[in-house]
Amino acid sequence: MTVFVFDYTFEGLLSCVFEAYLRRVFPSVLLAEGCPLPLFHDEVYKVETDPAKAERVWNGLAKKLSPHAMTCLAQCWLAEEEETPMLLFRYICKAVDAPRSIETNFADPDVLDFARMWKRVDWERVRLMQFVRFQKAADGTFFAPVEPVKNALPLITDHFRDRFADQRWLIFDMGRRYGFYYDLHQVSYVTFEEDSTSSHFITGMLDEKLAHEDEALIQQLWKTYFKAICIKERLNPRKHRQDMPVRYWKYLTEKQQKKRQR
């Protein structure tokens, strides 16, 4: 069993592909730095991420795959599933070695699994755009907490930059502890100190001191509207949970039944 150890970045993965072809040694396992090695293994290679090598692999793939498939490949890395690194590694190698494009060869299990993984990431992207709820802060910034299963937050920033181009906003991933801030000019990646005790980075809710003076009224109006458009005779809880999964309810204004703690 051959093990490649890398920094667990997409550029690092592409560097692993480069090193595999250079050494003529292909890994059975790809591990992040610091992870315990398998009990039975033959060789371990530490692969340093090299942007130049990663770019060469990427440019080579561009000759084998369509632009759409290239986009899907980059987005699949955001799935953050246990099998993601090895699946993408095998997919890339098959794409490089094949005489023609493999992207529609769904008889190949890796191609099929790749397509299904991308669907899961893309579906998370769509759901995020549907279920982001902003809270207006006292300084006029709109704050939205999210907690997606897949790391799809980078895929929705263009949508909100175009839709809310005249508003400052911060969308923050509560689980991964990072976000994107739009200052009316550009979108920036932001993180906060690990020991930050700001309540809204813990609960996802702006407290009374930070919220805009009209925020409570706006939220109540939204709840009233949501309740008014509901037709009781057509209630279908099962369908409702299918269209609006319960895991998103935590930060949905219309689902906040109890009065928030001040």
PDB file of N, CA and C in Angstrom, residues 2 35 57 75 89 91 110 114 152 158 168 170 183 220:
ATOM      1  N   THR A   2       0.682   2.105  -0.973  1.00  0.00           N
ATOM      2  CA  THR A   2       1.454   3.340  -1.093  1.00  0.00           C
ATOM      3  C   THR A   2       0.617   4.508  -0.617  1.00  0.00           C
ATOM      4  N   CYS A  35      -2.463  13.036   9.824  1.00  0.00           N
ATOM      5  CA  CYS A  35      -3.370  11.893   9.987  1.00  0.00           C
ATOM      6  C   CYS A  35      -2.566  10.617  10.252  1.00  0.00           C
ATOM      7  N   VAL A  57      -0.790  20.361 -14.416  1.00  0.00           N
ATOM      8  CA  VAL A  57      -1.818  19.305 -14.417  1.00  0.00           C
ATOM      9  C   VAL A  57      -3.159  19.892 -14.846  1.00  0.00           C
ATOM     10  N   GLN A  75     -15.338  22.164  -8.042  1.00  0.00           N
ATOM     11  CA  GLN A  75     -16.408  22.237  -7.051  1.00  0.00           C
ATOM     12  C   GLN A  75     -16.514  20.952  -6.234  1.00  0.00           C
ATOM     13  N   PHE A  89      -8.646  11.974  -7.538  1.00  0.00           N
ATOM     14  CA  PHE A  89      -7.348  11.536  -8.060  1.00  0.00           C
ATOM     15  C   PHE A  89      -7.553  10.510  -9.177  1.00  0.00           C
ATOM     16  N   TYR A  91     -10.239   9.981 -10.947  1.00  0.00           N
ATOM     17  CA  TYR A  91     -10.943  10.614 -12.070  1.00  0.00           C
ATOM     18  C   TYR A  91      -9.960  11.393 -12.937  1.00  0.00           C
ATOM     19  N   ASP A 110     -16.104   5.327 -11.254  1.00  0.00           N
ATOM     20  CA  ASP A 110     -15.531   6.582 -10.768  1.00  0.00           C
ATOM     21  C   ASP A 110     -16.179   7.791 -11.423  1.00  0.00           C
ATOM     22  N   PHE A 114     -18.276  10.448  -9.325  1.00  0.00           N
ATOM     23  CA  PHE A 114     -17.879  11.847  -9.460  1.00  0.00           C
ATOM     24  C   PHE A 114     -19.097  12.718  -9.779  1.00  0.00           C
ATOM     25  N   ALA A 152     -20.072  24.732   0.497  1.00  0.00           N
ATOM     26  CA  ALA A 152     -20.563  25.370  -0.725  1.00  0.00           C
ATOM     27  C   ALA A 152     -20.627  26.887  -0.648  1.00  0.00           C
ATOM     28  N   ASP A 158     -20.986  35.085  -5.722  1.00  0.00           N
ATOM     29  CA  ASP A 158     -21.286  35.869  -6.930  1.00  0.00           C
ATOM     30  C   ASP A 158     -22.771  36.195  -7.018  1.00  0.00           C
ATOM     31  N   ARG A 168     -23.983  46.269   2.069  1.00  0.00           N
ATOM     32  CA  ARG A 168     -22.860  45.557   2.680  1.00  0.00           C
ATOM     33  C   ARG A 168     -23.398  44.314   3.375  1.00  0.00           C
ATOM     34  N   LEU A 170     -22.344  40.197   5.174  1.00  0.00           N
ATOM     35  CA  LEU A 170     -21.418  39.170   5.634  1.00  0.00           C
ATOM     36  C   LEU A 170     -22.182  37.862   5.743  1.00  0.00           C
ATOM     37  N   ASP A 183     -18.137  44.739   0.663  1.00  0.00           N
ATOM     38  CA  ASP A 183     -18.051  46.126   1.143  1.00  0.00           C
ATOM     39  C   ASP A 183     -18.550  47.143   0.120  1.00  0.00           C
ATOM     40  N   GLN A 220     -40.654  40.298  12.476  1.00  0.00           N
ATOM     41  CA  GLN A 220     -42.040  39.985  12.828  1.00  0.00           C
ATOM     42  C   GLN A 220     -42.948  40.104  11.606  1.00  0.00           C
TER      43      GLN A 220
END
